PDB file of C-alpha atoms in Angstrom:
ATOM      1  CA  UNK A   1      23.327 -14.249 -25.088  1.00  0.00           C
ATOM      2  CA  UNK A   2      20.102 -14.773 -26.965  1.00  0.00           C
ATOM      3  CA  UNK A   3      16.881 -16.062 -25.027  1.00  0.00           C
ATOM      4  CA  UNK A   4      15.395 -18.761 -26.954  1.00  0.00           C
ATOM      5  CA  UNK A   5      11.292 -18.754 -27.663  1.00  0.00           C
ATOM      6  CA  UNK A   6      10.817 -21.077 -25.001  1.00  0.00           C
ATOM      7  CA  UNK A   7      12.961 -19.687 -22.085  1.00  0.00           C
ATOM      8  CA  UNK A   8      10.336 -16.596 -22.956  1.00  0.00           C
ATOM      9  CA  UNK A   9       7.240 -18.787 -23.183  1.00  0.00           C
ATOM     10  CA  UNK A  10       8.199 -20.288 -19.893  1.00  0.00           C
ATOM     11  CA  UNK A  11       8.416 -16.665 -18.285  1.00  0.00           C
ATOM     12  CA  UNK A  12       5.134 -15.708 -19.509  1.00  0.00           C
ATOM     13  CA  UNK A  13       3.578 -18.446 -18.372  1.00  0.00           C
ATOM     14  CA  UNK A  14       5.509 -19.235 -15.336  1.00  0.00           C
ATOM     15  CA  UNK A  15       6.595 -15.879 -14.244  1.00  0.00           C
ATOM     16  CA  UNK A  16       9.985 -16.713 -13.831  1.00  0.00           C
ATOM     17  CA  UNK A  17      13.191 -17.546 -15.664  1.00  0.00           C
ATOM     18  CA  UNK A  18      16.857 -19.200 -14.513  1.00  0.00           C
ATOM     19  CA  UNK A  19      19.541 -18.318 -17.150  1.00  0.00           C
ATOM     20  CA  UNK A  20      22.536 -19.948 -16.124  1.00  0.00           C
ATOM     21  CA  UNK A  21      26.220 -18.479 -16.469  1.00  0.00           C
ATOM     22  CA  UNK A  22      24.592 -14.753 -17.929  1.00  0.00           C
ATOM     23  CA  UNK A  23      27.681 -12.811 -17.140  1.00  0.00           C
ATOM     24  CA  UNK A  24      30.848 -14.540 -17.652  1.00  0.00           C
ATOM     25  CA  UNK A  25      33.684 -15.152 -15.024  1.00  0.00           C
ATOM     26  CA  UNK A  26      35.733 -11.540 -15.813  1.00  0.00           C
ATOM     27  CA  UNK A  27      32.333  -9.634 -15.685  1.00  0.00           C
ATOM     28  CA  UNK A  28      30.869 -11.550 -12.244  1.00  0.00           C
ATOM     29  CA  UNK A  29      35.066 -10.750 -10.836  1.00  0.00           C
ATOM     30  CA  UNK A  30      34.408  -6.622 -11.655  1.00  0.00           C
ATOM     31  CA  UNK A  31      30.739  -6.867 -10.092  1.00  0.00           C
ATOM     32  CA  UNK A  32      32.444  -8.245  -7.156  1.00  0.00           C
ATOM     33  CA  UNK A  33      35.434  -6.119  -6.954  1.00  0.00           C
ATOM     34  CA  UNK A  34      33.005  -3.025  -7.425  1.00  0.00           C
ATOM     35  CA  UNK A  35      30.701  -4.120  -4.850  1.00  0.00           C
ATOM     36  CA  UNK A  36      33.485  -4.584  -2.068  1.00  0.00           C
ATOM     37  CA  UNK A  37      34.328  -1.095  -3.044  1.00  0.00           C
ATOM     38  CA  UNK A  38      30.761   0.020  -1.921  1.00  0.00           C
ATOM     39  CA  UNK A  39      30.086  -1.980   1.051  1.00  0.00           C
ATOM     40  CA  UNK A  40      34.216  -1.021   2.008  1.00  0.00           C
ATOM     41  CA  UNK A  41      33.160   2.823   1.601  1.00  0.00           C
ATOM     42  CA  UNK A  42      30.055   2.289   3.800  1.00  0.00           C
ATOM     43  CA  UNK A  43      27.459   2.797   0.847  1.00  0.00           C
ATOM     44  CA  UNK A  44      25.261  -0.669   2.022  1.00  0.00           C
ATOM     45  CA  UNK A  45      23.429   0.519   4.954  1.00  0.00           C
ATOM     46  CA  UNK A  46      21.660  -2.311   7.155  1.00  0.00           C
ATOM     47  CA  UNK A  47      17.539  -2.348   6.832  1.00  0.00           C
ATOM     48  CA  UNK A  48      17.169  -4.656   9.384  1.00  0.00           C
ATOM     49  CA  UNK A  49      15.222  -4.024  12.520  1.00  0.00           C
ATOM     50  CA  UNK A  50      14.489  -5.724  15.998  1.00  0.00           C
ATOM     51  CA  UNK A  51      10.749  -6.680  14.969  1.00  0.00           C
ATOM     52  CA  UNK A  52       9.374  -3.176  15.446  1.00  0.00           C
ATOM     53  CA  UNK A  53      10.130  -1.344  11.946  1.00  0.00           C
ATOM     54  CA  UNK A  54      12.121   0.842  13.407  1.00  0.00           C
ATOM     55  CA  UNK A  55      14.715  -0.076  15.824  1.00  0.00           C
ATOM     56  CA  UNK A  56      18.171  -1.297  14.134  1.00  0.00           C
ATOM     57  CA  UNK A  57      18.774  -5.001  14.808  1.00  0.00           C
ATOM     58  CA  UNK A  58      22.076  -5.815  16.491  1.00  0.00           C
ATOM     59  CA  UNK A  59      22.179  -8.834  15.653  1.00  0.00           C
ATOM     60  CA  UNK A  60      20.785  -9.250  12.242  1.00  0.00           C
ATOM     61  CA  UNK A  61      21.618  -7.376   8.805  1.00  0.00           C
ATOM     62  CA  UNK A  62      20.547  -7.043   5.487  1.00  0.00           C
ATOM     63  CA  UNK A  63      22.370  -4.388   4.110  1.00  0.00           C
ATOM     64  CA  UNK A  64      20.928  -2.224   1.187  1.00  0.00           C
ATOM     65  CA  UNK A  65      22.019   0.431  -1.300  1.00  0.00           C
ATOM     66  CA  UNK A  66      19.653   1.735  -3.554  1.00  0.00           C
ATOM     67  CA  UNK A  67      19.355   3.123  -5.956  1.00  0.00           C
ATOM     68  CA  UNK A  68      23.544   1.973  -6.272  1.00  0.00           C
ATOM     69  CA  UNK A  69      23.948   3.273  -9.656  1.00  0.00           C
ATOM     70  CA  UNK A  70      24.935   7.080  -8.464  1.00  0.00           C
ATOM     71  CA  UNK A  71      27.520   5.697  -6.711  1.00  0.00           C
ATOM     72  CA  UNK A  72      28.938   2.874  -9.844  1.00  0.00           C
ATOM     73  CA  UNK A  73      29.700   3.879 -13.046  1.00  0.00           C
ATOM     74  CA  UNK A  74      30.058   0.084 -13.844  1.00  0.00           C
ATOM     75  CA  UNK A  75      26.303  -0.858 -12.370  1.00  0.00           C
ATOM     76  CA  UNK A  76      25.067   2.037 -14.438  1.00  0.00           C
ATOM     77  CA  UNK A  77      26.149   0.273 -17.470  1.00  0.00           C
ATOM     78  CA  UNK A  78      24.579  -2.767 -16.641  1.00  0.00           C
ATOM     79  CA  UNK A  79      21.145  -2.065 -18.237  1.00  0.00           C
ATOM     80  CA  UNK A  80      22.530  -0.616 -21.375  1.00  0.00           C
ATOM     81  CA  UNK A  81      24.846  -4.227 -21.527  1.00  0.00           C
ATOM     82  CA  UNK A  82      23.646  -5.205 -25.162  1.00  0.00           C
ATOM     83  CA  UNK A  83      22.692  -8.764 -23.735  1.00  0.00           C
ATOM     84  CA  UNK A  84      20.813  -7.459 -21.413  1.00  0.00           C
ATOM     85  CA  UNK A  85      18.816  -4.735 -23.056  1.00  0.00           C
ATOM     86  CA  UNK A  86      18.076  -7.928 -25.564  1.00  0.00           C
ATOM     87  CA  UNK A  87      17.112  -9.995 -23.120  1.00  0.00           C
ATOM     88  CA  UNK A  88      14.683  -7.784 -21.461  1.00  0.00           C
ATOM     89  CA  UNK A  89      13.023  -6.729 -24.057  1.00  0.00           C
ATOM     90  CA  UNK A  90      12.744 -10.270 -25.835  1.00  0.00           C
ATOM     91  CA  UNK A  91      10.557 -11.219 -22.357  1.00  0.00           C
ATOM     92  CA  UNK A  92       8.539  -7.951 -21.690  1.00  0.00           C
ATOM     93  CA  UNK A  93       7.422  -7.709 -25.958  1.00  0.00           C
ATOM     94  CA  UNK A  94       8.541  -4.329 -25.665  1.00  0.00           C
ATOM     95  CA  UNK A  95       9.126  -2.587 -27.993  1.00  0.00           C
ATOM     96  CA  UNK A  96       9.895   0.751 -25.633  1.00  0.00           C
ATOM     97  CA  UNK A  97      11.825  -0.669 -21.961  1.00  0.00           C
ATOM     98  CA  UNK A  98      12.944   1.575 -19.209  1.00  0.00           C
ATOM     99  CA  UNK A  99      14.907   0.621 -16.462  1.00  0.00           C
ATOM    100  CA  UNK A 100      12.789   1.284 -13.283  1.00  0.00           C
ATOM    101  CA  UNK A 101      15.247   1.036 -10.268  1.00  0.00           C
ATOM    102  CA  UNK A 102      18.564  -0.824  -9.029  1.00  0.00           C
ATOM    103  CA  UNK A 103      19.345  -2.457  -6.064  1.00  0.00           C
ATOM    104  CA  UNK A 104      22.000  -4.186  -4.157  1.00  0.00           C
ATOM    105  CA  UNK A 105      21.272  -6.414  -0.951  1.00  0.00           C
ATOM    106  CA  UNK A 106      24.650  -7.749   0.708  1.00  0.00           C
ATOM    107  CA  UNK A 107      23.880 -10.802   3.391  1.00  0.00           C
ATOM    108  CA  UNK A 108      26.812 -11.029   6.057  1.00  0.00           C
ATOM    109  CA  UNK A 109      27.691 -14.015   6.764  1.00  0.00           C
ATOM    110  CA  UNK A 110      25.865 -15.762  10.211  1.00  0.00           C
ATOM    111  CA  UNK A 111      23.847 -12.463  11.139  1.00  0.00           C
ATOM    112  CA  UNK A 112      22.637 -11.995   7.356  1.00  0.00           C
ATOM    113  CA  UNK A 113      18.616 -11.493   7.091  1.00  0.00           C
ATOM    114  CA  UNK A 114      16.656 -12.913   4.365  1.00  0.00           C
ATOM    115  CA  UNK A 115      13.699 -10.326   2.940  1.00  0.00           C
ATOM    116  CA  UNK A 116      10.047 -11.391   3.540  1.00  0.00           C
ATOM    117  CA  UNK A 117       7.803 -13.034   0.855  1.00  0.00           C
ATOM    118  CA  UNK A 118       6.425  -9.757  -1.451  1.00  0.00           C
ATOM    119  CA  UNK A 119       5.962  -9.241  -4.821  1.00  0.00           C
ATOM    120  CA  UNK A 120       7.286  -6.542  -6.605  1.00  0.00           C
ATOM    121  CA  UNK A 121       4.231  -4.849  -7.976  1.00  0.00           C
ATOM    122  CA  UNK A 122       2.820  -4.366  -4.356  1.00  0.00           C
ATOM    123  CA  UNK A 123       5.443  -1.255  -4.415  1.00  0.00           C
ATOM    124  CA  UNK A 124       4.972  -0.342  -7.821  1.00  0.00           C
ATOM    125  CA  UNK A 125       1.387  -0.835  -8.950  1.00  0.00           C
ATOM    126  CA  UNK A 126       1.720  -1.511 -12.755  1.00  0.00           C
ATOM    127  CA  UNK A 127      -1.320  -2.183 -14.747  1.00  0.00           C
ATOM    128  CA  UNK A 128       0.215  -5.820 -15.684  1.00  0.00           C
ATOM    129  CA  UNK A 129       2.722  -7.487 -13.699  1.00  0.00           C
ATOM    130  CA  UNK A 130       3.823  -9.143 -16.607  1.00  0.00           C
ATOM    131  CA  UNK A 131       5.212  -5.998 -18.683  1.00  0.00           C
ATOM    132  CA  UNK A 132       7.775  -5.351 -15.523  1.00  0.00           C
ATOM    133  CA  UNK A 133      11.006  -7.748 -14.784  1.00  0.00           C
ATOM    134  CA  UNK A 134      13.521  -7.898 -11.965  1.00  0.00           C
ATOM    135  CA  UNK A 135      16.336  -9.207 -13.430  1.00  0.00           C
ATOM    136  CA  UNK A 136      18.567 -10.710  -9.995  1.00  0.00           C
ATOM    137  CA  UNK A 137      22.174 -11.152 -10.931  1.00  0.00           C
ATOM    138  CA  UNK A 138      24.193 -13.991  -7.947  1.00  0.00           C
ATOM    139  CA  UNK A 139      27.277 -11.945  -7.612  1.00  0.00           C
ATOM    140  CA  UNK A 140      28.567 -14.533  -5.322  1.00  0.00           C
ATOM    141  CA  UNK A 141      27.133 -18.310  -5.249  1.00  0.00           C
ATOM    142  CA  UNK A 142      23.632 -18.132  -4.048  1.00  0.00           C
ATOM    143  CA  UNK A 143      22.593 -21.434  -1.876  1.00  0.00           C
ATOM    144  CA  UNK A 144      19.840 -22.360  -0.125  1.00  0.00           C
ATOM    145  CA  UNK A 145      22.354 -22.000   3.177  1.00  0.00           C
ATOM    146  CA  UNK A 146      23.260 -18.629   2.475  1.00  0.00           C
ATOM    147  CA  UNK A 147      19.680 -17.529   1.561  1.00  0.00           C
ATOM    148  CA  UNK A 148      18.996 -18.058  -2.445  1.00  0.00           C
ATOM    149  CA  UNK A 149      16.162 -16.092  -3.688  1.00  0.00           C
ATOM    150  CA  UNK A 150      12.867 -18.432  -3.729  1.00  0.00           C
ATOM    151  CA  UNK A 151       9.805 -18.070  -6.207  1.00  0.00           C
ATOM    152  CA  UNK A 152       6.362 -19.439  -6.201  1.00  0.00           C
ATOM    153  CA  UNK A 153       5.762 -19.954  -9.762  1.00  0.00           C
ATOM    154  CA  UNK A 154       2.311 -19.450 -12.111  1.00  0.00           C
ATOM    155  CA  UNK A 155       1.150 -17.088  -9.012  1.00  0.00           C
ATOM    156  CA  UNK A 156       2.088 -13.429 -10.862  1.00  0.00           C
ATOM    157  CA  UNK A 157      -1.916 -13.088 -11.624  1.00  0.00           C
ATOM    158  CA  UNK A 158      -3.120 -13.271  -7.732  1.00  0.00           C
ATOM    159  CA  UNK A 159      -2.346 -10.162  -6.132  1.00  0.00           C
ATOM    160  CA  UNK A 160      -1.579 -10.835  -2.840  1.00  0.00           C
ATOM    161  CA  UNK A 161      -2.098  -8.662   0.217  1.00  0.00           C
ATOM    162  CA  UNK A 162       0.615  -6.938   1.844  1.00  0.00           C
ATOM    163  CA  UNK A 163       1.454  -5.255   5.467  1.00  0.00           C
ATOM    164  CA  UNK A 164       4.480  -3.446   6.616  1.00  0.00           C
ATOM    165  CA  UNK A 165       7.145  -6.036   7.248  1.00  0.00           C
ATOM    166  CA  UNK A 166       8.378  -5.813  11.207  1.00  0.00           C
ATOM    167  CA  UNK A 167      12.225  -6.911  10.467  1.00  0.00           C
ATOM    168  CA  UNK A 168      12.810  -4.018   8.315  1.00  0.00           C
ATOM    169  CA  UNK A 169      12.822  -0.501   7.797  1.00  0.00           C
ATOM    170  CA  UNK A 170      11.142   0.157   5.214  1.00  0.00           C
ATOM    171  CA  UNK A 171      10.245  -3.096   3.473  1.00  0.00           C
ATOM    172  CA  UNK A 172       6.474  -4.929   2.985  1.00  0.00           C
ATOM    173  CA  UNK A 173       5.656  -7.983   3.115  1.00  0.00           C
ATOM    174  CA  UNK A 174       2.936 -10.882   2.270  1.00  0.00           C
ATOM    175  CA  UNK A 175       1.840 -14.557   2.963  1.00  0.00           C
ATOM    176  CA  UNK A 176       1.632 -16.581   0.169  1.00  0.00           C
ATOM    177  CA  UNK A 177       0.821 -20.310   0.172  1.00  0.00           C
ATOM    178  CA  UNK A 178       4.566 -21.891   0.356  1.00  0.00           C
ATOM    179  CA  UNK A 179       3.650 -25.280  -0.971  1.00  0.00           C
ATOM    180  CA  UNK A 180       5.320 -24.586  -4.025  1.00  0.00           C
ATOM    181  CA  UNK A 181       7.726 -22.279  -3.045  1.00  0.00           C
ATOM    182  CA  UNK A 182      11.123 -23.871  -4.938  1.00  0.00           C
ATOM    183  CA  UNK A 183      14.552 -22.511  -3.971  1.00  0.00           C
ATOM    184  CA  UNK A 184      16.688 -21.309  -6.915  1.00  0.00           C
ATOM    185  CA  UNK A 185      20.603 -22.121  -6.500  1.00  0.00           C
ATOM    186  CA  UNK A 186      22.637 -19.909  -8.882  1.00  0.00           C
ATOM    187  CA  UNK A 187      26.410 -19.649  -9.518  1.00  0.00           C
ATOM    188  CA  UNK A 188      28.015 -16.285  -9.205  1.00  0.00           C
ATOM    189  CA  UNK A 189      27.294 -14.497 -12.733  1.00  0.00           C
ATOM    190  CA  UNK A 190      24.170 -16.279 -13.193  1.00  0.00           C
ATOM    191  CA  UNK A 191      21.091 -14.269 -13.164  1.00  0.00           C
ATOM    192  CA  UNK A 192      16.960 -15.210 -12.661  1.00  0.00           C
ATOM    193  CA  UNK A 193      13.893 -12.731 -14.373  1.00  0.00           C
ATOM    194  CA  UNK A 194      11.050 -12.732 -12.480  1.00  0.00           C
ATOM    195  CA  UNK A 195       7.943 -10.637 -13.532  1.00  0.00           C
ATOM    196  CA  UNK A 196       6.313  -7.824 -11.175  1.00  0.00           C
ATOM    197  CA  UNK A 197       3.653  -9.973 -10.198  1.00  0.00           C
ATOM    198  CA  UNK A 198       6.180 -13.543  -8.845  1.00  0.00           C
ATOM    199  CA  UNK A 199       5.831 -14.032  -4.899  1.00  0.00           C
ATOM    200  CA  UNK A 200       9.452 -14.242  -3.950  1.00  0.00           C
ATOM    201  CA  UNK A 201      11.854 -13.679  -1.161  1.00  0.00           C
ATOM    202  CA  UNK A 202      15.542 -14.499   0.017  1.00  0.00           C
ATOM    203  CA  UNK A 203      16.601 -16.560   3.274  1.00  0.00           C
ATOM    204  CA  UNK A 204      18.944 -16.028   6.330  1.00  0.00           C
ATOM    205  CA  UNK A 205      22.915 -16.346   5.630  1.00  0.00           C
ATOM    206  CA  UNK A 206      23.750 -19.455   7.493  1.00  0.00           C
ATOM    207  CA  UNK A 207      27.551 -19.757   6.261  1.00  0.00           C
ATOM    208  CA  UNK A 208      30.292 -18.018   7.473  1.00  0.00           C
ATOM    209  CA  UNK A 209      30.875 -16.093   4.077  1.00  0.00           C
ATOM    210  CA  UNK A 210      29.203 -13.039   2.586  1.00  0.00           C
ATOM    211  CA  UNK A 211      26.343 -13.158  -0.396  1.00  0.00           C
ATOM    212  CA  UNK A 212      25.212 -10.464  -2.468  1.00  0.00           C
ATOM    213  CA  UNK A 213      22.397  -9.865  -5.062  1.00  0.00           C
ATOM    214  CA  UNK A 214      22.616  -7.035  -7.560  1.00  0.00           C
ATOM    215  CA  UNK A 215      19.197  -6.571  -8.823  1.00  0.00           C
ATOM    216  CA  UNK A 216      17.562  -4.204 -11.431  1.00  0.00           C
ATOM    217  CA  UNK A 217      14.129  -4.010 -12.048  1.00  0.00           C
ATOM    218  CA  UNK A 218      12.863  -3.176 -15.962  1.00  0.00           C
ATOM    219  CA  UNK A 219       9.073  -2.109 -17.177  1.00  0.00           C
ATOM    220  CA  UNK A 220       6.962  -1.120 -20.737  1.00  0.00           C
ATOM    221  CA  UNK A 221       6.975   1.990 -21.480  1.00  0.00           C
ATOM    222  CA  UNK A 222       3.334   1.477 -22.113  1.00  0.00           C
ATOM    223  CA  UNK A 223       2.719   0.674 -17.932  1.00  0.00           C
ATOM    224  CA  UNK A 224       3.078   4.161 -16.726  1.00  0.00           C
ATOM    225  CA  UNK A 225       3.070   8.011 -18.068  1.00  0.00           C
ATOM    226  CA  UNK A 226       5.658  10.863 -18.460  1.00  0.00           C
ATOM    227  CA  UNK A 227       5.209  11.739 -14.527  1.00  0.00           C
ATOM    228  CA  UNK A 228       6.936   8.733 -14.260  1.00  0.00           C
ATOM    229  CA  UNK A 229      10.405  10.109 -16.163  1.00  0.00           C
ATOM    230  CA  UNK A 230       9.771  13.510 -14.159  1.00  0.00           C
ATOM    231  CA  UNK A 231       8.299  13.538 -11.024  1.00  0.00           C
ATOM    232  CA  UNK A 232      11.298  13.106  -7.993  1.00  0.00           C
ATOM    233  CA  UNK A 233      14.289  11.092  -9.763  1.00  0.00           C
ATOM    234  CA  UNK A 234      17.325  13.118  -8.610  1.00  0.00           C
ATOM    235  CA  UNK A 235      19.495  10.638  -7.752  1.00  0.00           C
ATOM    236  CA  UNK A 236      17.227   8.325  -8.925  1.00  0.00           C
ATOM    237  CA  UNK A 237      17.381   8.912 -13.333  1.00  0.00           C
ATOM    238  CA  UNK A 238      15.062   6.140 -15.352  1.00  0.00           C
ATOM    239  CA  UNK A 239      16.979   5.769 -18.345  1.00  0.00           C
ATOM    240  CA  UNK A 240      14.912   4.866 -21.804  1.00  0.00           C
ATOM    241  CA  UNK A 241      16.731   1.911 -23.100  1.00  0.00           C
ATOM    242  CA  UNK A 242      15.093   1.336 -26.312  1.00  0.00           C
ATOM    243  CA  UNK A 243      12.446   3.045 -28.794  1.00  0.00           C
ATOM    244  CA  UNK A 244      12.541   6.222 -30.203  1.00  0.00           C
ATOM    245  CA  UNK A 245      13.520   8.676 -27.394  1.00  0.00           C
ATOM    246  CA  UNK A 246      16.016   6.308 -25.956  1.00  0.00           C
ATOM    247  CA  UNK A 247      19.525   8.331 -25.841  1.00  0.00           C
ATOM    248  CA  UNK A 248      21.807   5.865 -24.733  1.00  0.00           C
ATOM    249  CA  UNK A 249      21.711   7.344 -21.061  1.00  0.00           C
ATOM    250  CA  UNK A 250      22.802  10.647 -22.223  1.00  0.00           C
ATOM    251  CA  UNK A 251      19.552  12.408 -21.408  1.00  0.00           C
ATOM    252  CA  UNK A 252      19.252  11.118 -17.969  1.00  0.00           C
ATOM    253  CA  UNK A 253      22.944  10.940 -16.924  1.00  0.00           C
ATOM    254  CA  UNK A 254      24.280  13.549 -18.897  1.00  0.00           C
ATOM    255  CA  UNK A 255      26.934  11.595 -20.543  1.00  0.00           C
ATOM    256  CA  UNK A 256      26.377   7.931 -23.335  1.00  0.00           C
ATOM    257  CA  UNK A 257      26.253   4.904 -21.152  1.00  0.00           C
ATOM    258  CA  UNK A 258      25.461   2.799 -23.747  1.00  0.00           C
ATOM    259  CA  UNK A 259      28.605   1.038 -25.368  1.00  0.00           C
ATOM    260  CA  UNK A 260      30.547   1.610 -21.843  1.00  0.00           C
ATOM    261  CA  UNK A 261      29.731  -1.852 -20.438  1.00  0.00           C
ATOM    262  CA  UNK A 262      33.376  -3.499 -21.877  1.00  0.00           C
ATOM    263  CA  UNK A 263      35.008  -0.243 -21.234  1.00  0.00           C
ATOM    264  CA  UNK A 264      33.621  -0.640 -16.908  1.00  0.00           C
ATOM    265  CA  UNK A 265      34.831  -4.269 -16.523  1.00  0.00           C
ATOM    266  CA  UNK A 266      38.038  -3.631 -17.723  1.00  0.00           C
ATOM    267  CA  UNK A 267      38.311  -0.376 -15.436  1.00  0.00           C
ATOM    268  CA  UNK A 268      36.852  -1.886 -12.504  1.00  0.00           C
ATOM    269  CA  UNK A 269      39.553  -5.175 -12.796  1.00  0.00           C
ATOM    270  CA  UNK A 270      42.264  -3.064 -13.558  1.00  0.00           C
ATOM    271  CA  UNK A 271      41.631  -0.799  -9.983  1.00  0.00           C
ATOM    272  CA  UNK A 272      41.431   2.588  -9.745  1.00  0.00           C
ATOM    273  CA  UNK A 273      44.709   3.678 -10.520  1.00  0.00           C
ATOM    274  CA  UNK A 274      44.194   2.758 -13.942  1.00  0.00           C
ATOM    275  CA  UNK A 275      41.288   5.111 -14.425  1.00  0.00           C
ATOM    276  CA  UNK A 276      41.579   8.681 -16.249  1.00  0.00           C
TER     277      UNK A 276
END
């Protein structure tokens, strides 16, 4: 999987990219089966709330695990996926990426609640939106009826302001001009980048089937300082994935992630009686 030069022109000027088809069908099956595993273990807690930030809805959820790598050996191996590592660092410039922070959100089906219009640098305050990336990955076929992630594109300069969002927990949330808000459909496995700075949020889950989004977010080395590596991360690590003190996940997890990504899949579709 190599980006060409103008899928990354078009997400530096745009803010966004599409990339059909990133994972193929036998990865997208193990990020499934792994994700089940969570949500069946009760990992995915619901963030939604009855309109006051605090209450739990009853009869809305969008459940959330994050960060979900403690609890995946296969969604820790994600970032250090060659294809991946590649592709982030072809559309940040790098040359020295981290990855930031993973996420899943799991939409029930009926009662599942889309997240507000934000953009991601309202949370984390990078210098320029356009050296950080979200990379979403459709585990399951995201539609517009079951709540696809929308963008608004050539927006990542405007800073927007942001209040605390009422339907959830924990979440913010701002009000962008929707006029050219476009709805991106992906097939399970594909994945859309969208820089720190992209207005975006997901819909309601009008079907009568479940829809998940695994998403990881990725910055330049060069947008933050070593408090950033230090300060609070247990349970949390923020692996180096390239440049020189990148150690293939061994100095934040304590074992090498990198080079593990074939070796998860195969695990994770074989079940767990086939691991050591």
């Amino acid at each position: 999987m190599t980006l060409s030069p103008d899928q990354v022109a078009a997400f530096r000027q745009h803010g966004y990219l599409a990339v059909p088809a990133f994972f193929d069908p036998r990865e997208t099956a193990a990020l499934q089966a792994d994700i089940a595993r969570l949500q069946r273990n009760g990992f995915l807690r619901n963030v939604a709330t009855a309109g006051d930030g605090q209450t739990a809805s009853t009869t809305k959820a969008n459940l959330q695990l994050c960060p979900a790598n403690f609890y995946s050996t296969l969604i820790r191996a994600v970032p250090f996926a060659p294809k991946v590592t590649a592709a982030v660092t072809r559309l940040l410039g790098g040359p020295d990426i981290t990855l930031h922070l993973d996420q899943i959100f799991l939409k029930p089906g009926r009662t599942g609640m889309g997240t507000a219009w934000h953009q991601d640098n309202a949370y984390f305050r990078i210098p320029s939106p356009l050296r950080g990336t979200a990379m979403w990955i459709a585990i399951h076929d995201a539609t517009i009826a079951n709540g696809a992630l929308s963008i608004i594109p050539d927006a990542w300069e405007n800073p927007l302001p942001h209040e605390r969002d009422g339907n959830s927990n924990h979440h913010i949330r701002c009000f962008p001009d929707e006029s050219r808000a476009q709805a991106i459909e992906l097939a399970a496995g594909s994945v859309i980048f969208f820089c720190y700075g992209t207005p975006h949020c997901t819909g309601d889950n009008t079907t009568d089937r479940e829809r998940a989004g695994l998403a990881f977010h990725f910055l330049c080395d060069d947008q933050t300082d070593e408090s950033f590596y230090t300060t609070g991360r247990i349970g949390n690590p923020r692996p180096r994935l390239t440049g020189a003190r990148a150690s293939g996940g061994f100095e934040e997890y304590g074992a090498t992630i990198a080079g593990t990504w074939e070796r998860e899949v195969a695990q994770t579709l074989a079940g767990p009686t086939e691991r050591p």
